[in-house]
Amino acid sequence: ALHEISGTLDAIRASSNQALKVYGVLITQYSGRTTAHRLLLEEIQELAAAHNMTVYAPPIRRAIAVEETQITGGTVYDTRNNAAADYQQIVNTLLTQIKKDGRQ
């Protein structure tokens, strides 16, 4: 997926739809305990910087509750869940960015 980021960005830039805007990269299912995830996050941050993009913080942490809802088809409503709290923080950041751009 890391290698596809550049291709996706190139395709968006080549698109005739000038309304498309990439605000940044969102990392999901992140576990900061693993070396592999920390190294991958660093690589993504370098790639994003090369494309003048943001990597949203915090990365969405891996949560068993989220994985269980993917199997059952439910929804995670418990805001005490780490992933839910991370998503809420990202949503707030995005809403601020969108308002700055004058978009609705």
Tab-separated table of C-alpha atoms in Angstrom:
chain	number	residue	atom	x	y	z
A	1	ALA	CA	0.000	0.000	0.000
A	2	LEU	CA	2.908	2.339	0.702
A	3	HIS	CA	4.029	2.180	-2.923
A	4	GLU	CA	0.502	2.850	-4.159
A	5	ILE	CA	0.325	6.225	-2.407
A	6	SER	CA	2.505	7.905	-5.058
A	7	GLY	CA	0.510	6.355	-7.903
A	8	THR	CA	-2.767	7.427	-6.354
A	9	LEU	CA	-1.515	10.970	-5.866
A	10	ASP	CA	-0.298	11.136	-9.462
A	11	ALA	CA	-3.701	9.925	-10.705
A	12	ILE	CA	-5.519	12.552	-8.631
A	13	ARG	CA	-3.225	15.325	-9.887
A	14	ALA	CA	-3.744	14.173	-13.489
A	15	SER	CA	-7.515	14.171	-13.041
A	16	SER	CA	-9.513	16.839	-14.796
A	17	ASN	CA	-11.598	17.266	-11.633
A	18	GLN	CA	-9.950	20.287	-10.017
A	19	ALA	CA	-12.306	20.010	-7.017
A	20	LEU	CA	-10.417	16.954	-5.761
A	21	LYS	CA	-8.143	17.736	-2.853
A	22	VAL	CA	-6.022	15.342	-0.836
A	23	TYR	CA	-5.765	16.653	2.690
A	24	GLY	CA	-3.385	14.012	3.933
A	25	VAL	CA	-2.701	10.425	4.863
A	26	LEU	CA	-4.565	8.606	7.614
A	27	ILE	CA	-2.835	5.642	9.238
A	28	THR	CA	-5.180	2.974	10.622
A	29	GLN	CA	-4.764	-0.215	12.636
A	30	TYR	CA	-1.535	1.164	14.072
A	31	SER	CA	0.347	-0.508	16.888
A	32	GLY	CA	3.174	1.650	18.152
A	33	ARG	CA	4.494	-1.331	20.072
A	34	THR	CA	5.834	-2.985	16.942
A	35	THR	CA	9.039	-1.956	15.243
A	36	ALA	CA	7.496	-2.688	11.844
A	37	HIS	CA	4.644	-0.225	12.405
A	38	ARG	CA	6.971	2.487	13.711
A	39	LEU	CA	9.304	2.081	10.727
A	40	LEU	CA	6.408	2.064	8.269
A	41	LEU	CA	5.024	5.237	9.845
A	42	GLU	CA	8.418	6.916	9.352
A	43	GLU	CA	8.477	5.872	5.685
A	44	ILE	CA	4.961	7.180	5.138
A	45	GLN	CA	5.878	10.471	6.817
A	46	GLU	CA	8.890	10.849	4.489
A	47	LEU	CA	6.786	10.068	1.429
A	48	ALA	CA	4.071	12.494	2.529
A	49	ALA	CA	6.636	15.233	3.139
A	50	ALA	CA	8.006	14.693	-0.378
A	51	HIS	CA	4.481	15.305	-1.703
A	52	ASN	CA	3.885	18.249	0.642
A	53	MET	CA	1.153	16.386	2.517
A	54	THR	CA	0.166	15.838	6.115
A	55	VAL	CA	0.210	12.533	7.947
A	56	TYR	CA	-2.619	12.901	10.408
A	57	ALA	CA	-1.906	12.390	14.063
A	58	PRO	CA	-2.642	10.419	15.993
A	59	PRO	CA	-2.483	7.268	13.901
A	60	ILE	CA	-5.668	5.271	14.500
A	61	ARG	CA	-4.707	2.630	16.994
A	62	ARG	CA	-5.592	-0.998	16.513
A	63	ALA	CA	-8.532	-1.973	18.718
A	64	ILE	CA	-10.135	-5.355	19.250
A	65	ALA	CA	-13.557	-3.696	19.523
A	66	VAL	CA	-13.200	-2.369	15.975
A	67	GLU	CA	-12.108	-5.751	14.631
A	68	GLU	CA	-15.097	-7.404	16.314
A	69	THR	CA	-17.531	-4.945	14.726
A	70	GLN	CA	-16.061	-5.703	11.314
A	71	ILE	CA	-17.020	-9.335	11.837
A	72	THR	CA	-20.450	-8.714	13.357
A	73	GLY	CA	-21.369	-5.748	11.168
A	74	GLY	CA	-21.958	-3.579	14.230
A	75	THR	CA	-20.742	-0.101	15.061
A	76	VAL	CA	-18.326	1.065	17.739
A	77	TYR	CA	-20.063	3.708	19.821
A	78	ASP	CA	-17.978	3.510	22.968
A	79	THR	CA	-15.833	6.636	22.886
A	80	ARG	CA	-13.611	5.129	25.560
A	81	ASN	CA	-12.278	2.892	22.796
A	82	ASN	CA	-8.816	4.097	21.721
A	83	ALA	CA	-9.599	3.872	18.030
A	84	ALA	CA	-12.883	5.774	18.421
A	85	ALA	CA	-11.098	8.541	20.322
A	86	ASP	CA	-8.401	8.689	17.622
A	87	TYR	CA	-11.012	8.921	14.852
A	88	GLN	CA	-12.809	11.724	16.707
A	89	GLN	CA	-9.580	13.701	16.957
A	90	ILE	CA	-8.923	13.241	13.222
A	91	VAL	CA	-12.477	14.309	12.339
A	92	ASN	CA	-12.038	17.488	14.363
A	93	THR	CA	-8.746	18.214	12.584
A	94	LEU	CA	-10.294	17.615	9.151
A	95	LEU	CA	-13.298	19.809	9.896
A	96	THR	CA	-10.950	22.620	10.883
A	97	GLN	CA	-8.955	22.202	7.654
A	98	ILE	CA	-12.079	22.114	5.507
A	99	LYS	CA	-13.426	25.280	7.132
A	100	LYS	CA	-10.078	27.030	6.531
A	101	ASP	CA	-10.355	26.133	2.851
A	102	GLY	CA	-13.846	27.598	2.731
A	103	ARG	CA	-15.403	24.246	1.819
A	104	GLN	CA	-18.527	22.780	3.299
